[in-house]
Amino acid sequence: MPGVLATIADWLGAVCLVAGALLALCAGIGVLRFPDALSRMHAATKPQVLGVLLLLLGIALRLRSRADLGMILLVGVFQLATAPVAAQMIARAAYRSGRLDRGLLDADELAGTESTGGRGDGRSRPG
């Protein structure tokens, strides 16, 4: 029976690897094809993170050793922690440089703070 479970885990791992690779490919195509910075930001973060997590799950299902699983878990946690921060920085840089169409924004909470040297949180700088 353990041989059957290992075979099933190997097949599930292969499916996760292919699905993760396809999501990463879709993210790359989206970054190249989408017209504006905000759309590209979503393409670079949302499907790419899910793709990486599926790849890591596939690798974990194929390797199955404690040391490898610990390292895979760390990579997944760091990916989940850094992708939203990177998306925020990309959006902020696009906003500050004027490389996005402000008409696409539902709400512009930074309006007026960027041109006056504000901090970006609605409060002005001290001094």
XYZ file of C-alpha atoms in Angstrom:
127
model
C 0.000 0.000 0.000
C 2.808 2.543 0.663
C 3.922 2.111 -2.958
C 0.445 3.067 -4.167
C 0.408 6.181 -1.964
C 3.838 7.196 -3.223
C 2.676 6.788 -6.813
C -0.429 8.890 -6.155
C 1.723 11.575 -4.485
C 4.073 11.551 -7.476
C 1.165 12.033 -9.901
C -0.353 14.805 -7.787
C 3.064 16.431 -7.610
C 3.381 16.294 -11.381
C -0.065 17.867 -11.804
C 0.857 20.648 -9.359
C 4.143 21.267 -11.180
C 2.424 21.592 -14.553
C -0.360 23.802 -13.145
C 2.162 26.039 -11.365
C 4.276 26.361 -14.489
C 1.205 27.315 -16.542
C 0.191 29.965 -14.014
C 3.714 31.390 -13.994
C 3.633 31.450 -17.809
C 0.278 33.271 -17.742
C 1.743 35.813 -15.312
C 4.683 36.442 -17.627
C 2.421 36.857 -20.637
C 0.207 39.230 -18.649
C 3.176 41.405 -17.709
C 4.122 41.687 -21.377
C 0.621 42.150 -22.790
C -1.356 44.254 -20.310
C -1.537 47.951 -21.198
C -1.027 49.782 -17.901
C 1.053 49.535 -14.746
C -1.778 48.508 -12.434
C -2.833 45.610 -14.660
C 0.771 44.506 -14.997
C 1.192 44.695 -11.238
C -1.692 42.269 -10.739
C -0.362 39.940 -13.423
C 3.058 39.964 -11.793
C 1.776 39.133 -8.321
C -1.519 37.248 -8.237
C -1.080 34.303 -10.654
C 2.672 34.238 -10.140
C 2.352 33.672 -6.383
C -0.230 30.925 -6.839
C 2.000 29.398 -9.528
C 5.022 29.394 -7.236
C 2.992 27.875 -4.395
C 1.728 25.126 -6.709
C 5.285 24.478 -7.866
C 6.429 24.245 -4.258
C 3.574 21.882 -3.423
C 4.500 19.722 -6.403
C 8.133 19.647 -5.330
C 7.122 18.780 -1.759
C 4.944 15.914 -2.977
C 7.825 14.559 -5.060
C 10.688 14.926 -2.540
C 9.009 14.120 0.813
C 12.054 14.550 3.092
C 11.907 16.646 6.270
C 14.816 18.913 5.347
C 13.370 19.600 1.897
C 9.889 20.250 3.288
C 11.261 22.784 5.773
C 13.087 24.675 3.060
C 10.048 24.573 0.752
C 7.868 25.928 3.555
C 10.297 28.815 4.132
C 10.328 29.679 0.437
C 6.515 29.679 0.368
C 6.263 31.898 3.453
C 8.768 34.393 2.054
C 6.936 34.446 -1.276
C 3.637 35.180 0.470
C 5.279 37.875 2.604
C 7.155 39.704 -0.146
C 4.754 39.648 -3.111
C 2.191 42.066 -1.602
C 4.963 44.447 -0.563
C 6.447 44.355 -4.055
C 3.023 45.037 -5.587
C 2.527 48.005 -3.266
C 5.924 49.435 -4.189
C 5.254 49.000 -7.916
C 1.896 50.736 -7.583
C 3.373 53.570 -5.528
C 6.215 54.085 -8.008
C 3.769 54.125 -10.932
C 1.556 56.608 -9.104
C 4.404 58.938 -8.189
C 5.929 58.890 -11.656
C 2.564 59.540 -13.313
C 2.711 56.355 -15.371
C -0.849 55.322 -14.668
C -4.206 56.590 -15.831
C -5.785 58.093 -12.728
C -9.187 57.735 -14.391
C -8.879 53.980 -13.806
C -8.778 54.485 -10.031
C -12.016 54.026 -8.099
C -10.735 56.214 -5.278
C -7.599 58.345 -5.248
C -6.652 58.554 -1.581
C -3.236 60.022 -2.360
C -4.566 62.964 -4.385
C -3.002 66.134 -3.081
C -0.460 64.444 -0.836
C 2.119 63.593 -3.499
C 2.546 67.068 -4.967
C 2.876 68.783 -1.552
C 5.545 66.436 -0.239
C 3.166 64.472 1.933
C 3.902 61.101 3.418
C 1.213 59.298 1.435
C -0.954 58.477 4.425
C -3.012 61.672 4.370
C -0.849 63.488 6.938
C 1.726 66.097 6.058
C 5.367 65.893 7.071
C 6.375 67.571 10.318
C 8.451 70.687 10.211
